[in-house]
Coordinates of N, CA and C in Angstrom, one line a residue:
M16 N -55.6 -20.0 -33.4 CA -55.9 -18.6 -33.3 C -54.7 -17.7 -33.4
M17 N -54.8 -16.6 -34.0 CA -53.6 -15.7 -34.1 C -53.8 -14.6 -33.0
P18 N -52.7 -14.1 -32.5 CA -52.8 -13.0 -31.6 C -53.4 -11.8 -32.2
R19 N -54.1 -11.0 -31.4 CA -54.8 -9.8 -32.0 C -53.8 -8.9 -32.7
G20 N -54.3 -8.3 -33.8 CA -53.5 -7.3 -34.5 C -52.4 -7.8 -35.3
D21 N -52.1 -9.1 -35.3 CA -51.0 -9.6 -36.2 C -51.5 -9.8 -37.6
Q22 N -50.6 -9.6 -38.5 CA -50.8 -9.7 -39.9 C -50.6 -11.2 -40.3
L23 N -51.4 -11.7 -41.2 CA -51.3 -13.0 -41.7 C -50.1 -13.0 -42.7
L24 N -49.1 -13.8 -42.4 CA -47.9 -13.8 -43.1 C -47.9 -14.8 -44.3
L25 N -47.2 -14.5 -45.3 CA -47.0 -15.5 -46.4 C -46.0 -16.6 -45.9
P26 N -46.0 -17.7 -46.6 CA -45.0 -18.7 -46.2 C -43.6 -18.2 -46.5
V27 N -42.7 -18.6 -45.6 CA -41.3 -18.2 -45.7 C -40.6 -19.0 -46.8
N28 N -39.7 -18.4 -47.5 CA -38.9 -19.0 -48.6 C -37.7 -19.7 -47.9
P29 N -37.5 -21.0 -48.0 CA -36.3 -21.6 -47.4 C -35.0 -21.1 -47.8
V30 N -34.9 -20.6 -49.1 CA -33.7 -20.0 -49.6 C -33.4 -18.7 -48.8
F31 N -34.4 -18.0 -48.5 CA -34.2 -16.7 -47.7 C -33.7 -17.1 -46.3
I32 N -34.3 -18.1 -45.7 CA -33.8 -18.5 -44.3 C -32.3 -18.8 -44.4
W33 N -31.9 -19.7 -45.3 CA -30.5 -20.1 -45.4 C -29.6 -18.9 -45.8
F34 N -30.1 -18.0 -46.7 CA -29.3 -16.8 -47.0 C -29.1 -15.9 -45.8
S35 N -30.1 -15.8 -45.0 CA -30.0 -14.9 -43.8 C -29.0 -15.5 -42.8
L36 N -29.1 -16.8 -42.7 CA -28.1 -17.5 -41.7 C -26.7 -17.4 -42.3
L37 N -26.5 -17.6 -43.5 CA -25.1 -17.5 -44.1 C -24.6 -16.1 -44.1
F38 N -25.5 -15.1 -44.3 CA -25.1 -13.7 -44.2 C -24.7 -13.3 -42.8
A39 N -25.5 -13.8 -41.8 CA -25.1 -13.5 -40.4 C -23.8 -14.2 -40.0
F40 N -23.6 -15.4 -40.5 CA -22.3 -16.1 -40.3 C -21.2 -15.3 -40.9
L41 N -21.3 -14.8 -42.1 CA -20.3 -14.1 -42.7 C -20.0 -12.8 -42.0
V42 N -21.0 -12.1 -41.5 CA -20.8 -10.9 -40.7 C -20.1 -11.2 -39.4
N43 N -20.3 -12.4 -38.8 CA -19.6 -12.8 -37.6 C -18.1 -13.1 -38.0
L44 N -17.8 -13.4 -39.2 CA -16.4 -13.7 -39.6 C -15.6 -12.4 -39.8
V45 N -16.2 -11.3 -40.0 CA -15.5 -10.0 -40.2 C -14.8 -9.6 -39.0
P46 N -13.5 -9.4 -39.1 CA -12.7 -9.0 -37.9 C -13.0 -7.5 -37.5
L47 N -13.7 -7.3 -36.5 CA -14.1 -5.9 -36.0 C -13.4 -5.5 -34.8
G48 N -12.4 -6.2 -34.4 CA -11.6 -5.9 -33.2 C -11.9 -6.8 -32.1
K49 N -11.3 -6.6 -30.9 CA -11.5 -7.4 -29.8 C -12.5 -6.8 -28.8
T50 N -13.6 -6.4 -29.2 CA -14.6 -5.9 -28.3 C -15.5 -7.1 -27.8
T51 N -15.6 -7.3 -26.6 CA -16.3 -8.5 -26.1 C -17.8 -8.1 -26.0
A52 N -18.2 -6.8 -26.1 CA -19.6 -6.4 -26.1 C -20.2 -6.5 -27.4
M53 N -19.5 -7.0 -28.4 CA -20.1 -7.1 -29.8 C -21.2 -8.1 -29.8
P54 N -22.4 -7.8 -30.3 CA -23.5 -8.8 -30.4 C -23.2 -9.8 -31.4
D55 N -23.6 -11.0 -31.1 CA -23.4 -12.2 -32.0 C -24.6 -12.3 -32.9
L56 N -24.5 -11.8 -34.1 CA -25.6 -11.7 -35.1 C -26.0 -13.1 -35.5
L57 N -25.1 -14.1 -35.6 CA -25.5 -15.4 -35.9 C -26.4 -16.0 -34.9
A58 N -26.1 -15.8 -33.6 CA -26.9 -16.3 -32.5 C -28.3 -15.6 -32.6
L59 N -28.3 -14.4 -32.9 CA -29.6 -13.6 -33.0 C -30.4 -14.2 -34.1
T60 N -29.8 -14.5 -35.3 CA -30.5 -15.0 -36.4 C -31.0 -16.4 -36.2
L61 N -30.1 -17.2 -35.5 CA -30.5 -18.6 -35.2 C -31.7 -18.6 -34.3
V62 N -31.7 -17.8 -33.3 CA -32.9 -17.7 -32.3 C -34.1 -17.2 -33.1
F63 N -34.0 -16.2 -33.9 CA -35.1 -15.8 -34.7 C -35.8 -16.9 -35.5
W64 N -35.0 -17.6 -36.2 CA -35.5 -18.7 -37.1 C -36.0 -19.9 -36.2
N65 N -35.3 -20.1 -35.1 CA -35.8 -21.2 -34.2 C -37.2 -20.8 -33.6
V66 N -37.4 -19.6 -33.4 CA -38.7 -19.2 -32.9 C -39.8 -19.2 -34.0
H67 N -39.4 -18.7 -35.2 CA -40.4 -18.5 -36.2 C -40.5 -19.7 -37.1
Q68 N -39.5 -20.5 -37.3 CA -39.5 -21.7 -38.2 C -38.8 -22.8 -37.5
P69 N -39.3 -23.4 -36.4 CA -38.5 -24.4 -35.7 C -38.4 -25.7 -36.4
R70 N -39.2 -26.0 -37.4 CA -39.1 -27.2 -38.2 C -38.1 -27.1 -39.2
R71 N -37.7 -25.9 -39.6 CA -36.7 -25.8 -40.7 C -35.3 -25.5 -40.1
V72 N -35.2 -24.8 -39.0 CA -33.9 -24.5 -38.4 C -34.0 -25.0 -37.0
G73 N -33.1 -26.0 -36.8 CA -33.2 -26.7 -35.5 C -31.8 -26.7 -34.8
V74 N -31.7 -27.6 -33.9 CA -30.5 -27.7 -33.1 C -29.3 -28.2 -33.9
G75 N -29.6 -29.0 -34.9 CA -28.5 -29.5 -35.8 C -27.9 -28.3 -36.6
T76 N -28.7 -27.4 -37.0 CA -28.2 -26.3 -37.7 C -27.3 -25.4 -36.8
A77 N -27.8 -25.2 -35.6 CA -27.0 -24.4 -34.6 C -25.7 -25.1 -34.3
F78 N -25.7 -26.4 -34.2 CA -24.5 -27.1 -33.9 C -23.5 -27.0 -35.1
T79 N -23.9 -27.1 -36.3 CA -23.1 -26.9 -37.5 C -22.5 -25.5 -37.5
F80 N -23.3 -24.5 -37.4 CA -22.8 -23.2 -37.4 C -21.8 -22.9 -36.2
G81 N -22.1 -23.5 -35.1 CA -21.2 -23.4 -33.9 C -19.9 -24.0 -34.1
V82 N -19.8 -25.1 -34.8 CA -18.5 -25.8 -35.1 C -17.8 -24.9 -36.1
M83 N -18.5 -24.3 -37.0 CA -17.8 -23.5 -38.0 C -17.2 -22.2 -37.4
I84 N -18.0 -21.6 -36.4 CA -17.4 -20.5 -35.7 C -16.2 -20.9 -34.8
D85 N -16.3 -22.1 -34.2 CA -15.2 -22.6 -33.4 C -13.9 -22.7 -34.2
V86 N -14.1 -23.2 -35.4 CA -12.9 -23.4 -36.3 C -12.4 -22.0 -36.8
H87 N -13.3 -21.1 -37.1 CA -12.8 -19.8 -37.5 C -12.1 -19.1 -36.4
E88 N -12.6 -19.1 -35.2 CA -12.0 -18.3 -34.1 C -10.9 -19.1 -33.4
A89 N -10.6 -20.3 -33.9 CA -9.6 -21.2 -33.3 C -9.9 -21.3 -31.8
A90 N -11.2 -21.4 -31.4 CA -11.6 -21.6 -30.1 C -11.6 -23.1 -29.8
L91 N -11.8 -23.4 -28.5 CA -11.9 -24.8 -28.1 C -13.1 -25.4 -28.9
L92 N -12.8 -26.5 -29.6 CA -13.8 -27.1 -30.5 C -15.0 -27.6 -29.7
G93 N -16.1 -27.0 -30.0 CA -17.4 -27.3 -29.3 C -17.8 -26.2 -28.4
Q94 N -17.0 -25.2 -28.2 CA -17.4 -24.1 -27.3 C -18.6 -23.4 -27.8
H95 N -18.6 -22.9 -29.0 CA -19.7 -22.2 -29.6 C -20.8 -23.1 -30.0
A96 N -20.4 -24.3 -30.4 CA -21.4 -25.4 -30.8 C -22.3 -25.7 -29.7
L97 N -21.7 -25.9 -28.5 CA -22.6 -26.1 -27.3 C -23.5 -24.9 -27.0
A98 N -22.9 -23.8 -27.0 CA -23.6 -22.5 -26.7 C -24.8 -22.3 -27.7
Y99 N -24.5 -22.5 -29.0 CA -25.6 -22.3 -30.0 C -26.6 -23.4 -29.9
T100 N -26.2 -24.6 -29.6 CA -27.1 -25.7 -29.4 C -28.1 -25.5 -28.3
L101 N -27.5 -25.1 -27.1 CA -28.4 -24.9 -26.0 C -29.3 -23.7 -26.3
L102 N -28.8 -22.7 -26.9 CA -29.6 -21.5 -27.2 C -30.7 -21.9 -28.1
S103 N -30.5 -22.7 -29.1 CA -31.5 -23.1 -30.1 C -32.5 -24.0 -29.4
F104 N -32.1 -24.9 -28.5 CA -33.0 -25.8 -27.8 C -34.0 -25.0 -27.0
F105 N -33.5 -24.1 -26.2 CA -34.4 -23.3 -25.4 C -35.3 -22.3 -26.2
A106 N -34.7 -21.9 -27.3 CA -35.6 -21.0 -28.1 C -36.7 -21.8 -28.8
I107 N -36.4 -23.0 -29.2 CA -37.5 -23.9 -29.7 C -38.5 -24.3 -28.6
T108 N -38.0 -24.4 -27.4 CA -38.8 -24.8 -26.3 C -39.9 -23.7 -26.0
I109 N -39.5 -22.5 -26.1 CA -40.4 -21.4 -25.7 C -41.0 -20.7 -26.9
H110 N -40.8 -21.2 -28.1 CA -41.3 -20.5 -29.3 C -42.8 -20.3 -29.4
R111 N -43.6 -21.2 -29.0 CA -45.0 -21.0 -29.0 C -45.5 -19.9 -28.1
R112 N -44.9 -19.9 -26.9 CA -45.3 -18.9 -25.9 C -44.8 -17.5 -26.3
L113 N -43.6 -17.5 -26.9 CA -43.0 -16.2 -27.2 C -43.7 -15.5 -28.3
L114 N -44.3 -16.2 -29.2 CA -45.0 -15.6 -30.3 C -46.3 -14.9 -30.0
W115 N -46.8 -15.1 -28.8 CA -48.0 -14.5 -28.3 C -47.8 -13.1 -27.8
F116 N -46.5 -12.7 -27.6 CA -46.2 -11.4 -27.1 C -45.8 -10.4 -28.2
P117 N -45.9 -9.1 -27.9 CA -45.4 -8.2 -28.8 C -43.8 -8.2 -28.9
V118 N -43.3 -7.6 -29.9 CA -41.9 -7.8 -30.2 C -41.0 -7.3 -29.1
L119 N -41.4 -6.2 -28.5 CA -40.5 -5.6 -27.4 C -40.6 -6.6 -26.2
S120 N -41.7 -7.2 -25.9 CA -41.8 -8.2 -24.8 C -41.0 -9.4 -25.1
Q121 N -41.0 -9.8 -26.4 CA -40.1 -10.9 -26.8 C -38.7 -10.6 -26.6
A122 N -38.3 -9.4 -26.9 CA -36.9 -9.0 -26.7 C -36.5 -9.1 -25.2
V123 N -37.3 -8.8 -24.3 CA -37.1 -8.9 -22.9 C -37.0 -10.3 -22.5
Q124 N -37.8 -11.2 -23.1 CA -37.8 -12.6 -22.7 C -36.7 -13.4 -23.2
I125 N -36.0 -12.9 -24.3 CA -34.9 -13.7 -24.8 C -33.6 -13.3 -24.2
V126 N -33.5 -12.2 -23.4 CA -32.3 -11.8 -22.8 C -31.7 -12.9 -22.0
P127 N -32.4 -13.7 -21.2 CA -31.8 -14.8 -20.4 C -31.2 -15.9 -21.3
L128 N -31.8 -16.1 -22.5 CA -31.3 -17.1 -23.4 C -29.9 -16.6 -23.9
F129 N -29.8 -15.4 -24.4 CA -28.5 -14.9 -24.8 C -27.5 -14.8 -23.7
F130 N -27.9 -14.4 -22.5 CA -27.0 -14.4 -21.4 C -26.5 -15.8 -21.1
A131 N -27.3 -16.8 -21.1 CA -26.9 -18.2 -20.8 C -26.0 -18.7 -21.9
A132 N -26.2 -18.3 -23.1 CA -25.3 -18.8 -24.2 C -23.9 -18.2 -24.0
H133 N -23.8 -16.9 -23.7 CA -22.5 -16.3 -23.5 C -21.9 -16.9 -22.2
A134 N -22.7 -17.2 -21.2 CA -22.1 -17.7 -20.0 C -21.6 -19.1 -20.2
V135 N -22.2 -19.9 -21.0 CA -21.7 -21.3 -21.3 C -20.4 -21.2 -22.1
S136 N -20.3 -20.3 -23.0 CA -19.1 -20.1 -23.8 C -18.0 -19.6 -22.9
V137 N -18.2 -18.7 -22.0 CA -17.2 -18.2 -21.1 C -16.8 -19.3 -20.1
I138 N -17.7 -20.1 -19.6 CA -17.4 -21.1 -18.6 C -16.5 -22.2 -19.3
I139 N -16.8 -22.6 -20.5 CA -16.0 -23.5 -21.2 C -14.6 -23.0 -21.4
R140 N -14.5 -21.7 -21.8 CA -13.2 -21.1 -22.0 C -12.4 -21.1 -20.7
L141 N -13.0 -20.8 -19.6 CA -12.3 -20.7 -18.3 C -11.9 -22.1 -17.9
L142 N -12.8 -23.1 -18.1 CA -12.4 -24.5 -17.7 C -11.2 -25.0 -18.5
A143 N -11.1 -24.5 -19.8 CA -10.0 -24.9 -20.6 C -8.7 -24.2 -20.3
G144 N -8.7 -23.2 -19.4 CA -7.5 -22.5 -19.0 C -7.4 -21.2 -19.6
G145 N -8.5 -20.7 -20.2 CA -8.4 -19.3 -20.9 C -8.6 -18.2 -19.8
V146 N -8.5 -17.0 -20.3 CA -8.6 -15.9 -19.4 C -10.1 -15.3 -19.5
F147 N -10.5 -14.7 -18.4 CA -11.8 -14.1 -18.4 C -11.8 -12.9 -19.3
P148 N -12.8 -12.8 -20.2 CA -12.8 -11.7 -21.3 C -13.1 -10.3 -20.7
G149 N -13.7 -10.2 -19.6 CA -14.0 -8.9 -19.0 C -15.5 -8.8 -18.8
W150 N -15.8 -7.8 -17.9 CA -17.2 -7.7 -17.5 C -18.1 -7.0 -18.6
E151 N -17.4 -6.4 -19.6 CA -18.2 -5.8 -20.7 C -18.9 -6.9 -21.5
L152 N -18.6 -8.1 -21.3 CA -19.3 -9.2 -22.0 C -20.7 -9.2 -21.6
L153 N -21.1 -8.7 -20.5 CA -22.5 -8.7 -20.1 C -23.3 -7.7 -20.9
L154 N -22.7 -6.9 -21.7 CA -23.4 -6.0 -22.6 C -23.9 -6.7 -23.9
A155 N -23.2 -7.7 -24.3 CA -23.5 -8.4 -25.5 C -25.0 -8.9 -25.5
P156 N -25.4 -9.6 -24.5 CA -26.8 -10.1 -24.5 C -27.8 -8.9 -24.6
A157 N -27.5 -7.8 -23.9 CA -28.4 -6.7 -24.0 C -28.4 -6.1 -25.4
F158 N -27.3 -6.0 -26.1 CA -27.3 -5.5 -27.4 C -28.0 -6.4 -28.4
E159 N -27.9 -7.7 -28.1 CA -28.6 -8.7 -29.0 C -30.1 -8.6 -28.8
A160 N -30.5 -8.4 -27.6 CA -32.0 -8.2 -27.3 C -32.5 -6.9 -27.9
L161 N -31.6 -5.8 -27.9 CA -32.0 -4.6 -28.5 C -32.1 -4.7 -30.0
L162 N -31.4 -5.6 -30.6 CA -31.4 -5.9 -32.1 C -32.6 -6.8 -32.5
W163 N -33.3 -7.4 -31.5 CA -34.4 -8.3 -31.8 C -35.5 -7.6 -32.6
P164 N -36.0 -6.4 -32.2 CA -37.0 -5.8 -33.1 C -36.5 -5.5 -34.5
V165 N -35.3 -5.1 -34.6 CA -34.7 -4.8 -36.0 C -34.7 -6.1 -36.8
A166 N -34.2 -7.2 -36.1 CA -34.1 -8.5 -36.8 C -35.5 -9.0 -37.2
T167 N -36.5 -8.8 -36.3 CA -37.9 -9.2 -36.6 C -38.4 -8.4 -37.8
W168 N -38.2 -7.1 -37.8 CA -38.7 -6.3 -38.9 C -38.0 -6.7 -40.3
M169 N -36.7 -6.9 -40.2 CA -36.0 -7.3 -41.5 C -36.3 -8.7 -42.0
L170 N -36.3 -9.6 -41.1 CA -36.4 -11.0 -41.5 C -37.9 -11.4 -41.8
L171 N -38.8 -10.7 -41.3 CA -40.2 -10.9 -41.6 C -40.7 -10.1 -42.8
A172 N -39.9 -9.2 -43.3 CA -40.3 -8.3 -44.4 C -40.8 -9.0 -45.6
P173 N -40.0 -10.0 -46.1 CA -40.5 -10.7 -47.3 C -41.8 -11.4 -47.1
Q174 N -42.1 -11.8 -45.9 CA -43.4 -12.5 -45.7 C -44.6 -11.5 -45.6
R175 N -44.3 -10.3 -45.4 CA -45.4 -9.3 -45.2 C -45.8 -8.7 -46.5
R176 N -45.2 -9.0 -47.6 CA -45.6 -8.4 -48.9 C -47.0 -8.9 -49.2
P177 N -47.8 -8.0 -49.9 CA -49.1 -8.5 -50.2 C -49.1 -9.6 -51.3
P178 N -50.0 -10.5 -51.1 CA -50.0 -11.6 -52.1 C -50.7 -11.1 -53.4
D179 N -50.4 -11.8 -54.5 CA -51.0 -11.4 -55.8 C -52.4 -11.8 -55.8
P180 N -53.4 -10.8 -55.8 CA -54.8 -11.2 -55.8 C -55.2 -11.7 -57.1
D181 N -56.1 -12.6 -57.1 CA -56.8 -13.1 -58.3 C -58.2 -13.5 -58.0
Q182 N -58.9 -14.1 -58.9 CA -60.3 -14.3 -58.7 C -60.6 -15.5 -57.7
N183 N -59.6 -16.4 -57.5 CA -59.7 -17.5 -56.7 C -59.3 -17.2 -55.2
R184 N -58.4 -16.2 -55.1 CA -57.9 -15.8 -53.7 C -58.3 -14.4 -53.5
P185 N -59.3 -14.1 -52.7 CA -59.8 -12.7 -52.6 C -58.9 -11.9 -51.5
L186 N -57.8 -12.5 -51.0 CA -57.0 -11.8 -50.1 C -56.4 -10.6 -50.8

């Protein structure tokens, strides 16, 4: 059964999934300064596809992108990989329950996931002898949750287009 009021979506194109993940990865690579409150668009996109397509985008994908971010940022190898892996694992764990809620309620429910991912990354950095990035880091999970409705609208848009009607499919 589908939740009330939801539109029946077309199947997702796997090329679009990987294009969106690569685009989010490339946006994360852009040097925008040293603001710690900057939302992690790759984490947001990974969680979105973990919730909506858990069989196509899983923990292995999150680990691979995490290692690539670690290499790019010259961070402790595995710092982002562990954070993204845990984020994806818990997103896949709650994906069935999360889809029953409206988009704004989903955004509220994923804030702890984003907060935990940032906390894991900071704890690993501190254990390795790094410095604390500052308290404005607490704003990043909030910004990521605020971007959840935008990401949902943008990433589900290709699936919402009307199918081509013909005599055999009266939709």
